[in-house]
Amino acid sequence: MDSSQFRAAAHSAIDQIIGYYDTIEDRRVLSGVEPGYLKNLLPDGPPVDGEVWAEIQKDIESKIIPGITHWQSPNFLAFFPANSSYPGILGELYSAAFTSANFNWLCSPAATELETIVLDWLCKLLNLPECYLSTSPNGGGGVIQGSASEAIVTVVVTARDRYLKMLSAGAKTAEEKEEIIDAHRHKLVALFSDQAHSSTQKGCQIAGVKHRSIKVPGSPTSNYSLTGPLLRQKLEELNEQGLEPFYLTLTLGTTSTCAVDNFAEIIEVLKAYPQIWVHVDAAYAGAALICEEFQHLTAGFENFDSFDMNMHKWLLTNFDCSCLYVKERKNLFDALSITPAYLRNPFTSSGRVTDYRDWQIPLGRRFRALKIWFVMRTYGVFGLQHHVRNIISIGEHFASLIKSRPDLFTIIVPPAFALTVFVVNTVNGGGAEERNKLTKTVYESINEEGKIFITSGVVDDIYMIRVIGASSKTRKEHLERAFGIIVEMAEKVRGEKEEYKNADVGEVGEVQLRGL
């Protein structure tokens, strides 16, 4: 493919992408293919002779798109969003064109320096303490990771090595240092609430350390938040067992209910445990911090060691773009830096440049700062704030619709950050088990129908439905339509359940044939 052929193919591809976005609302949001569908559509190997782009492009619509779940659809109301935007796509285009591995400054100075600049911009927008800026006296800063899960692996490994280094600081020989480390390594334990994302547990498995979750109770007024007393109780329990807590994940916006842990209480408890590395996982809800009305949540964050949020969830920057901030980058270097001869260069040796390979698990990295730069410049601060506030307003509207049908639904926890969590009420006051079965049936039936895509969750043995609409294309009418679909299905399933319950022996078979 020469430059003229690329020009024609690129124009055609861009037109197809625009057409996809313009019609995405009309597509079945959840892919309906069966496992292995693509193997039946493609040959056993690549063509012997190359094909022209026009032939290749035909297969996007006929073979690939049928297997796509349309995350950018306004009818995608599941998980958390994975926003994309045209400026972000353009950033990916230029990144693909430059294709530099960017493991050190010399690989592409612009890739490193732009990342530092835009992450400092974001740090200020999020109202994070100055200690997280690259210019802070203590040597903080931000780095783009692939995901919040990857960020957690990075900081768990860093926290482990920092703790062991503290314990062995007085060793006089390498052998003595190794003995101290060996004596303590098997006692290390990381903590997180039972509402924290599973990535902390996975990070601990990778790092080879123990982990313990802290059970947090919930109620209609307390959204399953980790509190100071709960943390203190767990720390004392671990100390009695001879274990050594070294790491804690706190959450700003839990996966199940978007709960925010009680940071103020936790800060007081941790004054007696300065050895614990504290990480704030704000993967989704952290985006709301760009709005002044949420910035009170960052009070006291200077007491924590790291913070992470995903621009690729809610801030219109396509995947992958997770922004990790640390208070002291030296801890990352100590845990992750290795400099073989082929990576040595005078710029790195001078200490005047940043080599982001020392801030992450992989060596190489893509030029992801471009898409942040393009998105921030295209939308501006006001545009990004408007997007976040609009999604929250739409979410509140949906919650009000659910509340308008107390006969059908009960909201489990206060709606937060555009997420509404609810259950389907039983007929005639059935118990918790019946309610769970009913809610699950409604949930599964909605997704099987495919008009919208939602997800479920289980908290305190409560099976619940989660709805969050945060696509850039989402409008109030999309959530109103979703509400209508949910109401219709809930009424249908409840009616059929009641019919089945009241049916005599001779009618049971007929009712079962209708899917019960």
Short mmCIF file of C-alpha atoms in Angstrom, two decimals:
data_model
loop_
_atom_site.label_atom_id
_atom_site.label_comp_id
_atom_site.label_asym_id
_atom_site.label_seq_id
_atom_site.Cartn_x
_atom_site.Cartn_y
_atom_site.Cartn_z
CA MET A 1 0.00 0.00 0.00
CA ASP A 2 1.65 3.20 -1.17
CA SER A 3 0.78 6.73 -0.04
CA SER A 4 -1.91 7.30 -2.64
CA GLN A 5 -3.55 3.97 -1.87
CA PHE A 6 -3.33 4.75 1.84
CA ARG A 7 -5.02 8.12 1.26
CA ALA A 8 -7.94 6.46 -0.50
CA ALA A 9 -8.19 3.66 2.07
CA ALA A 10 -8.00 6.11 4.98
CA HIS A 11 -10.77 8.26 3.55
CA SER A 12 -12.91 5.17 3.09
CA ALA A 13 -12.15 3.92 6.61
CA ILE A 14 -12.96 7.30 8.17
CA ASP A 15 -16.25 7.43 6.27
CA GLN A 16 -17.10 3.95 7.53
CA ILE A 17 -16.26 4.91 11.14
CA ILE A 18 -18.43 8.02 10.89
CA GLY A 19 -21.25 5.94 9.42
CA TYR A 20 -20.86 3.44 12.27
CA TYR A 21 -21.15 6.16 14.89
CA ASP A 22 -24.06 7.83 13.11
CA THR A 23 -26.05 4.58 13.06
CA ILE A 24 -24.82 2.96 16.28
CA GLU A 25 -28.06 3.70 18.13
CA ASP A 26 -29.97 1.50 15.67
CA ARG A 27 -27.77 -1.55 16.18
CA ARG A 28 -28.48 -4.35 18.64
CA VAL A 29 -26.23 -3.24 21.47
CA LEU A 30 -25.15 -6.69 22.67
CA SER A 31 -23.51 -8.99 20.15
CA GLY A 32 -25.70 -12.00 19.43
CA VAL A 33 -23.06 -14.32 17.96
CA GLU A 34 -22.21 -17.76 19.34
CA PRO A 35 -18.70 -18.67 20.55
CA GLY A 36 -16.49 -19.64 17.60
CA TYR A 37 -18.60 -17.75 15.05
CA LEU A 38 -15.62 -16.04 13.42
CA LYS A 39 -13.65 -19.23 12.80
CA ASN A 40 -16.47 -20.42 10.58
CA LEU A 41 -16.34 -17.21 8.54
CA LEU A 42 -12.59 -16.91 7.96
CA PRO A 43 -10.18 -19.16 6.04
CA ASP A 44 -7.63 -21.36 7.78
CA GLY A 45 -4.75 -19.00 6.94
CA PRO A 46 -3.85 -15.65 5.37
CA PRO A 47 -4.05 -15.18 1.59
CA VAL A 48 -1.00 -16.13 -0.46
CA ASP A 49 -1.35 -12.97 -2.53
CA GLY A 50 -2.24 -9.66 -0.89
CA GLU A 51 -5.75 -8.28 -1.18
CA VAL A 52 -6.84 -4.74 -2.01
CA TRP A 53 -8.27 -2.61 0.78
CA ALA A 54 -11.78 -2.52 -0.71
CA GLU A 55 -12.04 -6.30 -0.31
CA ILE A 56 -10.65 -6.24 3.23
CA GLN A 57 -12.95 -3.41 4.28
CA LYS A 58 -16.04 -5.34 3.24
CA ASP A 59 -15.34 -7.85 6.01
CA ILE A 60 -15.55 -5.19 8.72
CA GLU A 61 -19.31 -4.89 8.32
CA SER A 62 -20.03 -8.49 7.39
CA LYS A 63 -17.73 -10.36 9.77
CA ILE A 64 -16.35 -8.12 12.53
CA ILE A 65 -19.22 -5.81 13.48
CA PRO A 66 -21.64 -8.72 14.12
CA GLY A 67 -19.25 -9.76 16.91
CA ILE A 68 -18.95 -6.28 18.43
CA THR A 69 -20.78 -5.21 21.59
CA HIS A 70 -21.40 -1.53 20.95
CA TRP A 71 -19.96 0.25 23.99
CA GLN A 72 -20.47 3.68 22.42
CA SER A 73 -24.19 3.09 21.91
CA PRO A 74 -26.54 5.19 24.06
CA ASN A 75 -28.29 1.88 24.78
CA PHE A 76 -25.16 0.50 26.43
CA LEU A 77 -26.04 0.86 30.12
CA ALA A 78 -23.74 -1.82 31.53
CA PHE A 79 -20.53 -1.98 33.60
CA PHE A 80 -19.02 1.50 33.50
CA PRO A 81 -18.63 3.44 30.24
CA ALA A 82 -15.62 3.27 27.92
CA ASN A 83 -15.99 6.65 26.25
CA SER A 84 -14.51 7.40 22.88
CA SER A 85 -14.48 10.57 20.81
CA TYR A 86 -13.27 11.74 17.43
CA PRO A 87 -10.34 13.72 18.93
CA GLY A 88 -9.28 10.61 20.84
CA ILE A 89 -9.46 8.52 17.67
CA LEU A 90 -7.26 11.07 15.92
CA GLY A 91 -4.77 10.77 18.76
CA GLU A 92 -4.64 7.02 18.19
CA LEU A 93 -4.14 7.60 14.47
CA TYR A 94 -1.07 9.76 15.01
CA SER A 95 0.27 7.43 17.70
CA ALA A 96 -0.02 4.52 15.27
CA ALA A 97 1.73 6.56 12.60
CA PHE A 98 4.68 7.45 14.83
CA THR A 99 4.88 3.94 16.39
CA SER A 100 7.61 4.60 18.94
CA ALA A 101 8.17 2.29 21.92
CA ASN A 102 8.94 5.24 24.25
CA PHE A 103 10.72 3.32 27.00
CA ASN A 104 13.01 6.29 27.60
CA TRP A 105 13.16 9.99 26.80
CA LEU A 106 15.55 9.50 23.90
CA CYS A 107 13.09 7.22 22.06
CA SER A 108 10.84 10.21 21.38
CA PRO A 109 11.31 13.27 23.61
CA ALA A 110 7.88 14.64 22.65
CA ALA A 111 6.12 11.47 23.83
CA THR A 112 7.65 11.74 27.31
CA GLU A 113 7.37 15.48 27.73
CA LEU A 114 3.80 15.75 26.48
CA GLU A 115 2.76 13.01 28.91
CA THR A 116 4.26 14.89 31.83
CA ILE A 117 2.57 18.13 30.77
CA VAL A 118 -0.95 16.79 30.15
CA LEU A 119 -0.92 14.72 33.35
CA ASP A 120 0.01 17.83 35.30
CA TRP A 121 -2.91 19.59 33.59
CA LEU A 122 -5.22 16.76 34.64
CA CYS A 123 -3.82 16.72 38.18
CA LYS A 124 -4.86 20.34 38.62
CA LEU A 125 -8.27 19.76 37.01
CA LEU A 126 -8.96 16.91 39.44
CA ASN A 127 -8.02 19.09 42.41
CA LEU A 128 -5.34 16.63 43.53
CA PRO A 129 -2.80 17.93 46.05
CA GLU A 130 0.33 19.58 44.65
CA CYS A 131 2.41 16.62 45.87
CA TYR A 132 1.15 14.67 42.84
CA LEU A 133 2.52 17.18 40.33
CA SER A 134 5.75 16.46 38.47
CA THR A 135 7.07 19.78 39.80
CA SER A 136 6.43 19.00 43.48
CA PRO A 137 9.40 19.26 45.87
CA ASN A 138 8.94 15.66 47.03
CA GLY A 139 9.16 14.37 43.46
CA GLY A 140 5.67 13.22 42.56
CA GLY A 141 4.05 12.96 39.19
CA GLY A 142 1.73 11.10 36.86
CA VAL A 143 2.11 8.31 34.32
CA ILE A 144 -0.30 6.72 31.84
CA GLN A 145 -0.99 3.04 32.50
CA GLY A 146 -3.05 0.63 30.44
CA SER A 147 -5.78 0.21 33.04
CA ALA A 148 -6.57 0.79 36.71
CA SER A 149 -5.79 -2.89 37.26
CA GLU A 150 -2.32 -2.41 35.79
CA ALA A 151 -1.85 0.62 38.03
CA ILE A 152 -2.72 -1.44 41.10
CA VAL A 153 -0.21 -4.15 40.20
CA THR A 154 2.42 -1.43 39.85
CA VAL A 155 1.75 0.16 43.23
CA VAL A 156 1.35 -3.16 45.09
CA VAL A 157 4.80 -4.23 43.88
CA THR A 158 6.18 -0.80 44.78
CA ALA A 159 4.56 -0.85 48.22
CA ARG A 160 5.93 -4.33 48.91
CA ASP A 161 9.47 -3.31 48.02
CA ARG A 162 9.26 -0.05 49.95
CA TYR A 163 8.12 -1.87 53.08
CA LEU A 164 10.83 -4.53 52.86
CA LYS A 165 13.43 -1.85 52.19
CA MET A 166 12.33 0.00 55.34
CA LEU A 167 12.66 -3.18 57.42
CA SER A 168 16.11 -4.01 56.09
CA ALA A 169 17.52 -0.48 56.12
CA GLY A 170 19.82 -1.24 59.06
CA ALA A 171 21.38 -4.36 57.56
CA LYS A 172 25.18 -4.24 57.34
CA THR A 173 25.64 -6.88 54.66
CA ALA A 174 23.72 -8.20 51.68
CA GLU A 175 23.28 -11.53 53.45
CA GLU A 176 21.79 -9.86 56.53
CA LYS A 177 19.44 -7.82 54.34
CA GLU A 178 18.25 -10.97 52.58
CA GLU A 179 17.65 -12.72 55.89
CA ILE A 180 15.51 -9.83 57.16
CA ILE A 181 13.48 -9.75 53.96
CA ASP A 182 12.97 -13.52 53.97
CA ALA A 183 11.83 -13.40 57.60
CA HIS A 184 9.09 -10.88 56.83
CA ARG A 185 7.99 -11.47 53.23
CA HIS A 186 5.59 -14.30 54.10
CA LYS A 187 3.90 -12.09 56.73
CA LEU A 188 3.01 -9.25 54.36
CA VAL A 189 -0.70 -8.64 53.83
CA ALA A 190 -2.57 -6.15 51.63
CA LEU A 191 -6.01 -4.81 52.54
CA PHE A 192 -9.11 -3.68 50.69
CA SER A 193 -12.83 -3.54 51.38
CA ASP A 194 -15.05 -6.29 50.05
CA GLN A 195 -16.50 -3.67 47.70
CA ALA A 196 -13.14 -2.84 46.11
CA HIS A 197 -12.48 -4.00 42.56
CA SER A 198 -11.05 -7.51 42.18
CA SER A 199 -7.91 -6.04 40.61
CA THR A 200 -6.41 -5.58 44.08
CA GLN A 201 -6.71 -9.29 44.75
CA LYS A 202 -5.18 -10.04 41.36
CA GLY A 203 -2.36 -7.58 41.99
CA CYS A 204 -1.57 -9.36 45.25
CA GLN A 205 -1.51 -12.72 43.49
CA ILE A 206 0.98 -11.34 40.97
CA ALA A 207 3.12 -9.76 43.71
CA GLY A 208 3.06 -12.95 45.79
CA VAL A 209 1.61 -11.41 48.96
CA LYS A 210 -1.32 -12.25 51.21
CA HIS A 211 -4.50 -10.22 50.97
CA ARG A 212 -7.50 -9.72 53.23
CA SER A 213 -10.82 -8.03 52.51
CA ILE A 214 -12.72 -5.95 55.04
CA LYS A 215 -16.45 -6.61 55.18
CA VAL A 216 -18.43 -3.38 55.01
CA PRO A 217 -22.12 -3.32 55.94
CA GLY A 218 -24.65 -1.36 53.96
CA SER A 219 -27.96 0.35 54.53
CA PRO A 220 -30.29 2.63 52.60
CA THR A 221 -28.22 5.60 53.80
CA SER A 222 -24.66 4.19 53.88
CA ASN A 223 -23.47 3.13 50.45
CA TYR A 224 -21.15 0.29 51.53
CA SER A 225 -18.25 2.59 52.39
CA LEU A 226 -15.13 1.52 54.28
CA THR A 227 -14.93 3.42 57.58
CA GLY A 228 -12.19 4.17 60.09
CA PRO A 229 -13.51 1.84 62.82
CA LEU A 230 -13.79 -1.09 60.37
CA LEU A 231 -10.21 -0.54 59.21
CA ARG A 232 -8.87 -0.22 62.76
CA GLN A 233 -10.59 -3.46 63.77
CA LYS A 234 -9.04 -5.34 60.84
CA LEU A 235 -5.56 -3.90 61.48
CA GLU A 236 -5.67 -4.94 65.13
CA GLU A 237 -6.89 -8.40 64.15
CA LEU A 238 -4.00 -8.84 61.71
CA ASN A 239 -1.45 -7.66 64.24
CA GLU A 240 -2.72 -10.27 66.70
CA GLN A 241 -2.20 -12.90 64.00
CA GLY A 242 1.41 -11.82 63.50
CA LEU A 243 0.75 -10.46 59.99
CA GLU A 244 2.19 -7.19 58.69
CA PRO A 245 -0.16 -4.87 56.75
CA PHE A 246 1.79 -2.92 54.13
CA TYR A 247 -0.80 -1.81 51.56
CA LEU A 248 -4.41 -0.58 51.41
CA THR A 249 -6.72 0.13 48.47
CA LEU A 250 -9.31 2.80 49.11
CA THR A 251 -12.07 3.42 46.60
CA LEU A 252 -13.71 6.51 45.20
CA GLY A 253 -16.64 4.91 43.39
CA THR A 254 -16.88 1.16 43.99
CA THR A 255 -17.83 -1.14 41.13
CA SER A 256 -21.10 -2.41 42.59
CA THR A 257 -22.63 0.78 44.00
CA CYS A 258 -20.19 3.69 43.41
CA ALA A 259 -19.53 4.00 47.14
CA VAL A 260 -16.87 6.41 48.42
CA ASP A 261 -14.81 5.27 51.38
CA ASN A 262 -14.66 7.51 54.46
CA PHE A 263 -11.28 9.08 53.77
CA ALA A 264 -11.28 11.43 56.78
CA GLU A 265 -11.82 8.63 59.30
CA ILE A 266 -9.29 6.40 57.58
CA ILE A 267 -6.61 9.10 57.62
CA GLU A 268 -6.93 9.32 61.41
CA VAL A 269 -6.57 5.55 61.83
CA LEU A 270 -3.53 5.37 59.56
CA LYS A 271 -1.56 7.88 61.61
CA ALA A 272 -0.56 4.90 63.74
CA TYR A 273 0.44 2.87 60.65
CA PRO A 274 2.79 5.06 58.58
CA GLN A 275 4.31 2.00 56.88
CA ILE A 276 1.10 1.28 54.92
CA TRP A 277 1.02 2.40 51.30
CA VAL A 278 -2.43 3.86 50.57
CA HIS A 279 -3.76 3.82 47.02
CA VAL A 280 -7.01 5.48 45.91
CA ASP A 281 -8.77 3.65 43.09
CA ALA A 282 -11.04 6.18 41.39
CA ALA A 283 -11.17 4.43 38.03
CA TYR A 284 -14.65 5.64 37.02
CA ALA A 285 -15.89 8.23 39.50
CA GLY A 286 -12.58 10.08 39.63
CA ALA A 287 -13.59 11.88 36.45
CA ALA A 288 -16.25 13.77 38.42
CA LEU A 289 -13.48 15.53 40.33
CA ILE A 290 -13.07 17.95 37.44
CA CYS A 291 -16.34 19.52 38.65
CA GLU A 292 -16.11 21.85 41.65
CA GLU A 293 -19.08 20.25 43.40
CA PHE A 294 -17.11 17.01 43.86
CA GLN A 295 -13.68 18.41 44.64
CA HIS A 296 -14.23 18.28 48.39
CA LEU A 297 -13.64 14.55 48.06
CA THR A 298 -9.90 15.08 47.56
CA ALA A 299 -9.44 16.72 50.98
CA GLY A 300 -6.63 14.93 52.77
CA PHE A 301 -5.31 13.11 49.69
CA GLU A 302 -1.83 14.39 50.51
CA ASN A 303 -1.84 11.64 53.15
CA PHE A 304 -2.10 8.95 50.48
CA ASP A 305 0.68 7.52 48.34
CA SER A 306 -1.02 7.09 44.97
CA PHE A 307 -4.20 7.84 43.04
CA ASP A 308 -5.55 6.47 39.76
CA MET A 309 -8.44 7.32 37.45
CA ASN A 310 -9.33 6.24 33.92
CA MET A 311 -9.80 8.95 31.34
CA HIS A 312 -10.98 6.12 29.08
CA LYS A 313 -14.07 5.56 31.20
CA TRP A 314 -15.85 8.90 31.46
CA LEU A 315 -13.63 11.61 29.96
CA LEU A 316 -14.03 10.96 26.24
CA THR A 317 -10.55 9.50 25.76
CA ASN A 318 -10.67 6.09 24.14
CA PHE A 319 -9.15 3.01 25.75
CA ASP A 320 -6.50 2.62 27.04
CA CYS A 321 -5.67 5.63 29.19
CA SER A 322 -5.42 5.13 32.95
CA CYS A 323 -3.76 7.99 34.81
CA LEU A 324 -1.70 6.98 37.86
CA TYR A 325 -0.28 9.60 40.23
CA VAL A 326 2.31 8.96 42.93
CA LYS A 327 3.48 11.20 45.74
CA GLU A 328 7.09 10.05 45.52
CA ARG A 329 8.23 8.65 42.18
CA LYS A 330 11.52 7.49 43.75
CA ASN A 331 9.60 4.54 45.20
CA LEU A 332 8.69 3.44 41.67
CA PHE A 333 12.30 3.72 40.52
CA ASP A 334 13.58 1.72 43.47
CA ALA A 335 11.13 -1.12 42.79
CA LEU A 336 11.00 -1.17 38.99
CA SER A 337 14.17 0.34 37.52
CA ILE A 338 16.72 -1.84 35.77
CA THR A 339 19.22 -0.25 33.38
CA PRO A 340 21.12 -2.68 31.16
CA ALA A 341 23.82 -1.33 28.87
CA TYR A 342 21.56 -0.95 25.84
CA LEU A 343 19.28 1.47 27.73
CA ARG A 344 22.06 3.74 28.97
CA ASN A 345 22.38 7.17 27.40
CA PRO A 346 23.74 10.55 28.49
CA PHE A 347 20.28 12.09 28.92
CA THR A 348 19.13 9.40 31.35
CA SER A 349 22.45 9.52 33.18
CA SER A 350 22.18 13.28 33.60
CA GLY A 351 18.97 12.92 35.65
CA ARG A 352 17.37 15.72 33.64
CA VAL A 353 14.78 13.57 31.86
CA THR A 354 11.96 11.18 32.73
CA ASP A 355 12.12 7.57 31.61
CA TYR A 356 8.60 6.22 32.05
CA ARG A 357 9.78 2.61 31.76
CA ASP A 358 10.70 3.00 35.45
CA TRP A 359 7.08 3.87 36.30
CA GLN A 360 5.40 0.73 34.98
CA ILE A 361 5.60 -3.05 34.56
CA PRO A 362 6.25 -3.20 30.77
CA LEU A 363 9.33 -1.73 29.11
CA GLY A 364 7.78 -0.14 26.01
CA ARG A 365 4.75 2.11 25.82
CA ARG A 366 2.59 3.86 23.23
CA PHE A 367 2.29 7.61 22.65
CA ARG A 368 -1.00 7.81 24.59
CA ALA A 369 -0.54 11.41 25.70
CA LEU A 370 -1.55 12.58 22.22
CA LYS A 371 -5.17 11.59 22.70
CA ILE A 372 -5.37 13.31 26.10
CA TRP A 373 -3.90 16.42 24.52
CA PHE A 374 -6.34 16.34 21.60
CA VAL A 375 -9.38 15.69 23.82
CA MET A 376 -8.50 18.40 26.34
CA ARG A 377 -7.85 20.98 23.63
CA THR A 378 -10.96 20.07 21.63
CA TYR A 379 -13.46 20.04 24.52
CA GLY A 380 -11.74 22.40 26.93
CA VAL A 381 -12.38 22.35 30.66
CA PHE A 382 -15.96 23.57 30.26
CA GLY A 383 -16.75 20.94 27.63
CA LEU A 384 -15.47 18.09 29.80
CA GLN A 385 -17.33 19.42 32.83
CA HIS A 386 -20.52 19.73 30.80
CA HIS A 387 -20.20 16.10 29.69
CA VAL A 388 -19.81 14.84 33.27
CA ARG A 389 -22.62 17.00 34.63
CA ASN A 390 -24.93 16.04 31.79
CA ILE A 391 -24.41 12.33 32.46
CA ILE A 392 -25.06 12.84 36.18
CA SER A 393 -28.25 14.76 35.39
CA ILE A 394 -29.44 11.98 33.10
CA GLY A 395 -28.63 9.40 35.78
CA GLU A 396 -30.61 11.33 38.38
CA HIS A 397 -33.53 11.48 35.96
CA PHE A 398 -33.43 7.70 35.54
CA ALA A 399 -33.32 7.22 39.32
CA SER A 400 -36.41 9.41 39.64
CA LEU A 401 -38.21 7.21 37.12
CA ILE A 402 -37.33 4.07 39.13
CA LYS A 403 -38.57 5.79 42.29
CA SER A 404 -41.85 6.61 40.55
CA ARG A 405 -42.69 2.90 40.50
CA PRO A 406 -42.30 1.74 44.14
CA ASP A 407 -44.70 -1.06 43.36
CA LEU A 408 -42.17 -2.56 40.94
CA PHE A 409 -38.72 -1.45 42.11
CA THR A 410 -36.68 -0.66 45.21
CA ILE A 411 -33.45 1.33 44.99
CA ILE A 412 -30.86 -0.44 47.15
CA VAL A 413 -28.43 2.43 47.82
CA PRO A 414 -28.48 6.16 47.11
CA PRO A 415 -27.77 6.73 43.39
CA ALA A 416 -24.22 8.01 42.87
CA PHE A 417 -22.19 9.29 39.90
CA ALA A 418 -25.05 8.48 37.48
CA LEU A 419 -25.31 4.86 38.67
CA THR A 420 -28.68 3.52 39.85
CA VAL A 421 -28.84 0.15 41.62
CA PHE A 422 -32.23 -1.47 42.23
CA VAL A 423 -34.15 -4.72 42.64
CA VAL A 424 -37.48 -5.93 41.31
CA ASN A 425 -40.10 -6.25 44.04
CA THR A 426 -41.90 -9.52 44.52
CA VAL A 427 -45.64 -9.90 44.31
CA ASN A 428 -47.43 -10.10 47.66
CA GLY A 429 -44.32 -9.55 49.77
CA GLY A 430 -42.18 -12.53 48.86
CA GLY A 431 -38.88 -13.16 50.65
CA ALA A 432 -35.28 -12.28 49.72
CA GLU A 433 -34.69 -15.49 47.78
CA GLU A 434 -37.78 -14.97 45.65
CA ARG A 435 -36.82 -11.33 45.06
CA ASN A 436 -33.34 -12.35 43.91
CA LYS A 437 -34.74 -14.91 41.47
CA LEU A 438 -37.24 -12.40 40.12
CA THR A 439 -34.62 -9.67 39.68
CA LYS A 440 -32.25 -12.08 37.96
CA THR A 441 -34.96 -13.28 35.58
CA VAL A 442 -35.86 -9.71 34.62
CA TYR A 443 -32.19 -8.83 34.11
CA GLU A 444 -31.42 -11.86 31.96
CA SER A 445 -34.60 -11.44 29.91
CA ILE A 446 -33.76 -7.81 29.11
CA ASN A 447 -30.27 -8.67 27.88
CA GLU A 448 -31.55 -11.63 25.90
CA GLU A 449 -33.98 -9.31 24.14
CA GLY A 450 -31.01 -7.08 23.24
CA LYS A 451 -32.67 -3.67 22.99
CA ILE A 452 -30.46 -2.40 25.82
CA PHE A 453 -27.50 -3.91 27.67
CA ILE A 454 -27.35 -3.77 31.48
CA THR A 455 -25.33 -5.55 34.16
CA SER A 456 -26.13 -7.06 37.53
CA GLY A 457 -24.32 -7.34 40.85
CA VAL A 458 -24.57 -9.05 44.21
CA VAL A 459 -23.98 -7.20 47.49
CA ASP A 460 -24.92 -8.65 50.90
CA ASP A 461 -26.60 -11.53 49.07
CA ILE A 462 -28.85 -9.04 47.29
CA TYR A 463 -29.08 -9.65 43.54
CA MET A 464 -29.45 -6.25 41.92
CA ILE A 465 -29.61 -4.52 38.56
CA ARG A 466 -27.12 -1.75 37.73
CA VAL A 467 -27.96 0.92 35.17
CA ILE A 468 -25.56 3.64 34.07
CA GLY A 469 -25.76 5.53 30.79
CA ALA A 470 -22.62 7.57 30.09
CA SER A 471 -21.98 7.46 26.37
CA SER A 472 -21.31 10.78 24.69
CA LYS A 473 -24.48 10.07 22.69
CA THR A 474 -26.68 9.36 25.71
CA ARG A 475 -29.68 11.65 26.20
CA LYS A 476 -32.63 11.61 28.60
CA GLU A 477 -34.87 9.94 26.07
CA HIS A 478 -32.52 6.94 25.93
CA LEU A 479 -32.87 6.37 29.67
CA GLU A 480 -36.63 6.93 29.43
CA ARG A 481 -36.79 4.26 26.74
CA ALA A 482 -34.66 1.96 28.90
CA PHE A 483 -36.99 2.55 31.82
CA GLY A 484 -39.94 1.58 29.66
CA ILE A 485 -38.22 -1.64 28.60
CA ILE A 486 -37.38 -2.51 32.22
CA VAL A 487 -40.93 -1.78 33.42
CA GLU A 488 -42.45 -3.84 30.62
CA MET A 489 -40.20 -6.81 31.36
CA ALA A 490 -40.69 -6.57 35.13
CA GLU A 491 -44.47 -6.52 34.75
CA LYS A 492 -44.36 -9.42 32.31
CA VAL A 493 -42.09 -11.60 34.48
CA ARG A 494 -43.97 -10.78 37.67
CA GLY A 495 -47.24 -11.61 35.97
CA GLU A 496 -45.93 -14.90 34.64
CA LYS A 497 -44.45 -15.81 38.03
CA GLU A 498 -47.79 -15.12 39.67
CA GLU A 499 -49.58 -17.13 36.99
CA TYR A 500 -47.20 -20.03 37.57
CA LYS A 501 -47.67 -19.75 41.33
CA ASN A 502 -51.45 -19.89 41.02
CA ALA A 503 -51.60 -22.52 38.28
CA ASP A 504 -53.09 -25.91 39.06
CA VAL A 505 -51.27 -29.14 38.19
CA GLY A 506 -52.81 -29.35 34.75
CA GLU A 507 -51.66 -25.87 33.80
CA VAL A 508 -48.04 -26.14 34.95
CA GLY A 509 -46.71 -27.67 31.75
CA GLU A 510 -48.26 -24.95 29.60
CA VAL A 511 -46.77 -22.21 31.79
CA GLN A 512 -43.34 -23.83 31.71
CA LEU A 513 -43.39 -23.82 27.93
CA ARG A 514 -43.51 -20.04 28.07
CA GLY A 515 -40.01 -19.99 29.57
CA LEU A 516 -40.47 -20.36 33.32
#
